[in-house]
Coordinates of C-alpha atoms in Angstrom, one line a residue:
M3 CA 28.4 -94.8 -55.1
A4 CA 29.0 -93.4 -58.6
T5 CA 32.7 -93.6 -58.1
K6 CA 32.5 -97.3 -57.2
L7 CA 30.2 -98.0 -60.2
G8 CA 32.7 -96.2 -62.5
E9 CA 35.6 -98.2 -61.1
H10 CA 33.6 -101.4 -61.5
M11 CA 32.7 -100.5 -65.2
R12 CA 36.4 -99.7 -65.9
E13 CA 37.4 -103.1 -64.5
R14 CA 34.8 -104.9 -66.5
V15 CA 36.0 -103.1 -69.7
R16 CA 39.6 -104.1 -68.9
S17 CA 38.5 -107.7 -68.3
F18 CA 36.6 -107.7 -71.6
G19 CA 39.8 -106.5 -73.4
L20 CA 41.5 -109.6 -72.1
V21 CA 38.8 -112.1 -73.2
A22 CA 37.8 -110.3 -76.5
P23 CA 40.4 -112.3 -78.6
S24 CA 39.0 -115.6 -77.2
I25 CA 35.4 -114.5 -78.1
A26 CA 36.5 -113.7 -81.6
Q27 CA 38.4 -117.0 -81.9
A28 CA 35.5 -119.0 -80.7
A29 CA 32.9 -117.3 -82.9
V30 CA 34.9 -117.3 -86.1
G31 CA 36.3 -120.8 -85.4
S32 CA 32.9 -122.3 -84.7
G33 CA 31.4 -121.0 -88.0
L34 CA 34.5 -122.1 -90.0
A35 CA 34.4 -125.6 -88.4
W36 CA 30.8 -126.1 -89.4
L37 CA 31.5 -124.9 -92.9
V38 CA 34.5 -127.2 -93.3
A39 CA 32.6 -130.2 -91.9
T40 CA 29.6 -129.7 -94.1
Q41 CA 31.1 -128.5 -97.3
V42 CA 34.5 -130.3 -97.3
L43 CA 33.8 -133.4 -95.3
G44 CA 30.2 -133.8 -96.5
H45 CA 28.7 -134.3 -93.0
T46 CA 25.1 -133.3 -92.6
R47 CA 25.1 -132.6 -88.8
P48 CA 28.6 -132.0 -87.7
F49 CA 27.6 -131.2 -84.1
F50 CA 31.0 -132.0 -82.6
A51 CA 33.0 -129.7 -84.9
P52 CA 31.9 -126.3 -83.4
I53 CA 31.8 -127.8 -80.0
A54 CA 35.4 -128.8 -80.4
V55 CA 36.3 -125.2 -81.3
L56 CA 34.7 -123.9 -78.1
I57 CA 36.5 -126.4 -75.9
S58 CA 39.9 -125.9 -77.6
V59 CA 39.7 -122.1 -77.5
G60 CA 37.8 -121.6 -74.2
I61 CA 37.3 -118.3 -72.4
G62 CA 39.3 -119.1 -69.3
L63 CA 42.9 -120.0 -68.8
G64 CA 43.9 -123.6 -69.5
Q65 CA 46.0 -126.0 -71.5
R66 CA 44.5 -126.1 -75.0
L67 CA 46.8 -128.7 -76.5
R68 CA 45.8 -131.2 -73.8
R69 CA 42.2 -130.3 -74.1
V70 CA 42.1 -130.9 -77.9
A71 CA 43.8 -134.3 -77.4
E72 CA 41.3 -135.3 -74.7
L73 CA 38.4 -134.0 -76.8
V74 CA 39.3 -136.1 -79.8
V75 CA 40.0 -139.3 -77.9
G76 CA 37.0 -138.7 -75.6
V77 CA 34.6 -138.2 -78.5
G78 CA 35.9 -141.3 -80.2
L79 CA 35.6 -143.5 -77.1
G80 CA 32.2 -142.1 -76.1
V81 CA 30.7 -142.5 -79.5
G82 CA 32.2 -145.9 -79.8
V83 CA 30.7 -147.1 -76.6
G84 CA 27.4 -145.4 -77.4
D85 CA 27.1 -146.8 -80.9
L86 CA 28.0 -150.3 -79.8
L87 CA 25.4 -150.4 -77.0
V88 CA 22.6 -148.7 -78.9
T89 CA 22.7 -151.4 -81.5
W90 CA 22.2 -154.0 -78.8
I91 CA 19.9 -152.4 -76.2
G92 CA 18.2 -149.4 -78.0
S93 CA 17.7 -146.0 -76.3
G94 CA 15.8 -144.9 -73.2
A95 CA 16.2 -143.9 -69.6
W96 CA 17.9 -147.1 -68.3
Q97 CA 19.9 -147.3 -71.5
I98 CA 21.3 -143.8 -70.9
A99 CA 22.2 -144.7 -67.3
L100 CA 24.0 -147.8 -68.4
V101 CA 25.8 -146.2 -71.3
V102 CA 27.0 -143.2 -69.1
A103 CA 28.2 -145.6 -66.4
L104 CA 30.1 -147.8 -68.7
A105 CA 31.6 -144.9 -70.7
M106 CA 32.7 -143.1 -67.6
V107 CA 34.2 -146.3 -66.0
T108 CA 36.1 -146.9 -69.2
A109 CA 37.3 -143.3 -69.3
V110 CA 38.4 -143.2 -65.6
L111 CA 40.4 -146.4 -66.2
L112 CA 42.2 -144.9 -69.1
D113 CA 42.7 -141.3 -67.9
S114 CA 41.9 -139.3 -64.8
G115 CA 41.4 -135.9 -66.6
A116 CA 38.0 -134.3 -65.8
L117 CA 37.5 -133.1 -69.3
F118 CA 38.3 -136.5 -70.8
V119 CA 35.8 -138.3 -68.6
A120 CA 33.1 -135.6 -69.2
Q121 CA 33.6 -135.7 -72.9
V122 CA 33.3 -139.5 -73.1
A123 CA 30.1 -139.4 -71.0
S124 CA 28.5 -136.5 -73.0
S125 CA 29.4 -138.1 -76.3
A126 CA 27.8 -141.3 -75.3
V127 CA 24.6 -139.5 -74.1
L128 CA 24.4 -137.6 -77.4
V129 CA 24.6 -140.9 -79.3
V130 CA 21.9 -142.6 -77.2
A131 CA 19.5 -139.7 -76.5
V132 CA 20.0 -136.9 -79.1
L133 CA 21.3 -138.6 -82.2
P134 CA 20.0 -142.1 -82.1
G135 CA 18.7 -141.9 -85.6
D136 CA 21.8 -140.4 -87.0
H137 CA 23.6 -142.7 -89.4
A138 CA 26.9 -141.0 -89.0
G139 CA 29.4 -143.4 -87.6
G140 CA 31.9 -142.9 -84.7
F141 CA 34.7 -142.2 -87.2
D142 CA 32.7 -139.2 -88.7
R143 CA 32.1 -137.7 -85.3
M144 CA 35.7 -138.2 -84.3
L145 CA 36.7 -136.5 -87.5
D146 CA 34.4 -133.6 -86.7
A147 CA 36.0 -133.2 -83.3
F148 CA 39.5 -133.4 -84.7
T149 CA 38.6 -130.8 -87.4
G150 CA 37.1 -128.4 -84.8
G151 CA 40.1 -128.9 -82.5
L152 CA 42.5 -128.0 -85.3
I153 CA 40.5 -125.0 -86.4
G154 CA 40.4 -123.8 -82.8
L155 CA 44.1 -124.0 -82.5
A156 CA 44.5 -122.2 -85.8
A157 CA 42.2 -119.5 -84.6
V158 CA 44.4 -119.1 -81.5
A159 CA 47.5 -118.9 -83.7
L160 CA 46.1 -116.5 -86.2
M161 CA 44.0 -114.3 -83.9
P162 CA 46.0 -114.5 -80.7
A163 CA 45.5 -112.7 -77.4
S164 CA 48.7 -110.9 -76.3
P165 CA 50.6 -113.3 -74.0
L166 CA 52.5 -110.5 -72.4
T167 CA 49.4 -108.5 -71.6
L168 CA 48.0 -111.5 -69.9
A169 CA 51.1 -112.3 -67.9
A170 CA 51.7 -108.6 -67.0
K171 CA 48.1 -108.1 -65.7
H172 CA 48.4 -111.0 -63.3
A173 CA 51.9 -110.3 -62.3
S174 CA 50.9 -106.7 -61.5
G175 CA 48.1 -108.0 -59.3
V176 CA 50.5 -110.2 -57.3
L177 CA 53.2 -107.6 -56.9
D178 CA 50.7 -104.9 -56.1
A179 CA 49.3 -107.1 -53.3
L180 CA 52.8 -107.8 -52.0
S181 CA 53.6 -104.1 -52.0
T182 CA 50.4 -103.1 -50.4
A183 CA 50.7 -105.6 -47.5
L184 CA 54.2 -104.4 -46.7
E185 CA 53.1 -100.8 -46.9
Q186 CA 50.2 -101.4 -44.5
A187 CA 52.5 -103.3 -42.1
A188 CA 55.0 -100.4 -42.2
E189 CA 52.2 -97.9 -41.4
A190 CA 51.0 -100.1 -38.6
I191 CA 54.4 -100.1 -37.0
E192 CA 54.8 -96.3 -37.4
K193 CA 51.4 -95.6 -35.9
R194 CA 51.5 -98.4 -33.4
D195 CA 48.1 -99.4 -34.8
A196 CA 47.1 -103.0 -34.4
D197 CA 44.0 -102.5 -36.6
L198 CA 46.2 -101.5 -39.5
A199 CA 48.4 -104.6 -38.8
A200 CA 45.3 -106.8 -38.9
E201 CA 44.4 -105.2 -42.3
A202 CA 47.9 -106.0 -43.6
L203 CA 47.5 -109.6 -42.4
E204 CA 44.1 -109.8 -44.2
E205 CA 45.6 -108.4 -47.4
A206 CA 48.5 -110.9 -47.3
R207 CA 46.2 -113.8 -46.6
G208 CA 44.1 -113.0 -49.7
T209 CA 47.0 -113.2 -52.1
Q210 CA 47.1 -116.9 -52.8
V211 CA 44.3 -116.7 -55.4
A212 CA 46.2 -114.0 -57.3
V213 CA 49.4 -116.2 -57.2
E214 CA 47.4 -119.2 -58.7
E215 CA 45.9 -117.0 -61.4
F216 CA 49.3 -115.7 -62.3
E217 CA 50.7 -119.2 -62.7
Q218 CA 47.7 -120.1 -64.9
A219 CA 48.2 -117.0 -66.9
L220 CA 51.9 -117.9 -67.5
E221 CA 50.8 -121.4 -68.7
T222 CA 48.4 -119.9 -71.2
S223 CA 50.9 -117.2 -72.3
K224 CA 53.6 -119.9 -72.9
E225 CA 51.0 -121.9 -74.9
I226 CA 50.0 -118.9 -77.0
I227 CA 53.7 -118.2 -77.8
M228 CA 54.3 -121.8 -78.7
I229 CA 51.3 -121.9 -81.0
S230 CA 51.4 -118.5 -82.6
P231 CA 54.4 -117.5 -84.8
M232 CA 53.3 -113.9 -84.3
H233 CA 54.5 -113.9 -80.7
W234 CA 57.7 -116.0 -81.0
H235 CA 59.9 -112.9 -80.7
R236 CA 58.4 -112.3 -77.2
R237 CA 59.8 -115.4 -75.6
A238 CA 62.6 -113.6 -73.8
R239 CA 60.2 -111.1 -72.2
L240 CA 57.9 -113.9 -71.1
A241 CA 60.9 -115.8 -69.7
R242 CA 61.4 -112.9 -67.2
Y243 CA 57.9 -113.5 -65.8
E244 CA 58.6 -117.2 -65.6
T245 CA 61.8 -116.5 -63.6
A246 CA 59.9 -114.3 -61.2
A247 CA 56.8 -116.5 -60.6
E248 CA 58.1 -119.0 -58.0
P249 CA 60.3 -116.5 -56.0
V250 CA 57.4 -114.0 -55.9
D251 CA 55.1 -116.8 -54.5
H252 CA 57.8 -117.5 -51.8
A253 CA 58.0 -113.8 -51.1
L254 CA 54.3 -113.6 -50.5
R255 CA 54.4 -116.5 -48.1
N256 CA 57.0 -114.7 -46.1
V257 CA 54.9 -111.5 -46.2
R258 CA 52.1 -113.4 -44.6
V259 CA 54.4 -114.5 -41.8
L260 CA 55.7 -111.0 -41.4
A261 CA 52.2 -109.5 -41.2
R262 CA 51.1 -112.0 -38.6
R263 CA 54.2 -111.3 -36.5
T264 CA 53.7 -107.5 -36.9
L265 CA 50.3 -107.9 -35.4
A266 CA 51.7 -109.9 -32.5
A267 CA 54.6 -107.5 -32.0
L268 CA 52.3 -104.5 -31.5
G269 CA 50.9 -106.2 -28.5
E270 CA 54.3 -106.6 -26.8
M271 CA 55.9 -104.3 -24.3
H272 CA 58.6 -103.2 -26.7
P273 CA 57.0 -102.8 -30.2
P274 CA 59.2 -102.9 -33.4
P275 CA 61.3 -99.9 -34.1
R276 CA 60.3 -97.5 -36.8
A277 CA 63.5 -98.4 -38.7
L278 CA 61.8 -101.7 -39.6
A279 CA 58.9 -99.7 -41.1
D280 CA 61.4 -97.8 -43.3
A281 CA 63.0 -101.0 -44.5
M282 CA 59.5 -102.5 -45.3
R283 CA 58.7 -99.4 -47.4
E284 CA 61.9 -99.8 -49.4
V285 CA 61.1 -103.4 -50.1
S286 CA 57.6 -102.4 -51.1
E287 CA 58.9 -99.8 -53.5
A288 CA 61.4 -102.4 -54.9
A289 CA 58.5 -104.8 -55.6
L290 CA 56.7 -102.0 -57.6
L291 CA 60.0 -101.3 -59.5
L292 CA 60.1 -105.0 -60.4
Q293 CA 56.5 -104.8 -61.7
L294 CA 57.3 -101.7 -63.9
E295 CA 60.5 -103.1 -65.3
L296 CA 58.9 -106.4 -66.2
A297 CA 56.0 -104.7 -67.9
A298 CA 58.4 -102.5 -69.9
G299 CA 60.3 -105.6 -71.1
R300 CA 63.6 -104.5 -69.4
E301 CA 66.0 -106.5 -67.2
P302 CA 64.9 -105.5 -63.7
V303 CA 68.2 -103.8 -62.8
L304 CA 66.7 -101.0 -60.8
A305 CA 64.7 -103.3 -58.7
R306 CA 67.8 -105.4 -58.0
Q307 CA 69.8 -102.4 -57.0
A308 CA 67.0 -101.2 -54.7
L309 CA 66.9 -104.6 -53.0
I310 CA 70.6 -104.8 -52.5
A311 CA 70.5 -101.3 -50.9
V312 CA 67.9 -102.5 -48.4
A313 CA 70.0 -105.6 -47.7
N314 CA 73.0 -103.4 -46.8
R315 CA 71.2 -101.0 -44.5
E316 CA 72.3 -100.8 -40.9
R317 CA 70.1 -103.1 -38.9
P318 CA 68.4 -101.9 -35.7
E319 CA 69.8 -103.4 -32.5
Q320 CA 68.2 -104.8 -29.3
L321 CA 65.1 -106.1 -31.0
G322 CA 62.4 -108.0 -29.2
F323 CA 61.5 -111.5 -30.3
S324 CA 58.7 -110.5 -32.7
A325 CA 60.7 -107.7 -34.2
A326 CA 63.6 -110.1 -34.7
V327 CA 61.3 -112.5 -36.5
I328 CA 60.0 -109.6 -38.6
L329 CA 63.5 -108.7 -39.6
A330 CA 64.3 -112.3 -40.5
Q331 CA 61.2 -112.5 -42.7
L332 CA 62.0 -109.2 -44.4
R333 CA 65.5 -110.6 -45.2
S334 CA 63.9 -113.6 -46.7
I335 CA 61.6 -111.4 -48.8
V336 CA 64.6 -109.5 -50.1
V337 CA 66.3 -112.8 -51.1
D338 CA 63.1 -114.0 -52.8
L339 CA 62.6 -110.7 -54.7
L340 CA 66.3 -110.7 -55.8
R341 CA 65.8 -114.1 -57.3
A342 CA 62.6 -112.8 -59.0
T343 CA 64.8 -110.2 -60.7
G344 CA 66.9 -113.0 -62.2
A345 CA 69.7 -113.3 -59.6
G346 CA 70.8 -116.8 -58.9
H347 CA 70.5 -118.5 -55.5
E348 CA 74.0 -117.8 -54.4
E349 CA 74.0 -114.2 -55.6
A350 CA 70.8 -113.5 -53.8
D351 CA 71.9 -115.2 -50.6
T352 CA 75.3 -113.4 -50.5
A353 CA 73.7 -110.0 -51.0
L354 CA 72.6 -110.1 -47.4
P355 CA 75.3 -109.6 -44.8
P356 CA 75.5 -112.2 -42.0
V357 CA 73.0 -111.7 -39.2
D358 CA 75.8 -111.5 -36.6
D359 CA 77.6 -108.7 -38.5
P360 CA 76.6 -105.6 -36.5
S361 CA 77.6 -103.1 -39.2
P362 CA 76.9 -104.2 -42.7
G363 CA 77.9 -102.2 -45.7

């Protein structure tokens, strides 16, 4: 129990380390946005300035530049609709319902973004319900939002999170999951254990969330590098993660098929030979090599060599149907991971000897 609690606390500390820059950006940016709006622009209640900072910085992963644009336009549209209708119909329950409906209909017709629609509606509600006596016009509120958005982007540029740390963490999660699923499938074949094969299949099926988080992390990392001059020199290292993202996704899809077929094969009269388990382990180790080389900022040469060595192993003969499918999936995984190391389509494909060649290498 104590061990699990300690592991949980260490994981929370690591997670805090990733979001700490965003917390600092949001806190400092919000205070600075209020100060600029009140002292420089002369606005008495610049509500939208710090709110814009929070939206543009955010704690999660996302597209800040698009969010800032949606925020500014959304505030202007929402305030415009709200101000116009309040002067005609006043404020109250039915007025809020009408204003929200009209503002959201207008927003949906102009743009389908969820943030844009929500910002238009919330801005309209604030005008009708919270700030009906405020004499600040729509232009002032839009200026507050624009100011907060710019300050939020400046905070990201001057107090940036590490884009490579973010990308490396999520890439490691994906490659670890891929390696673990292959290792479990290999152990299942060696021990002729269907329960272990079922665990490998479950491990493989749970990897899609990690893939999606990795893709989001890459988008955020690219955005940080684009905004922050402090990280421009890291573009080449991040490009290696971008190269790996799609092929690793394909490799994981093939791992799921492999794990499912491994479970089926262990129920057949002639289970897969142990030579397949050895090949799986070598591919698993190559995936970990790829993870280490990417994290170190090196061209993944060792991972590529390991994968080519697997591709040129002598293949077992007289395979049953399921074992043949497992071998085909493993070959596809090797090609995917070769592409993840930076090899081109043709180079990755030609690294594998033809299936009908009985003695490759």
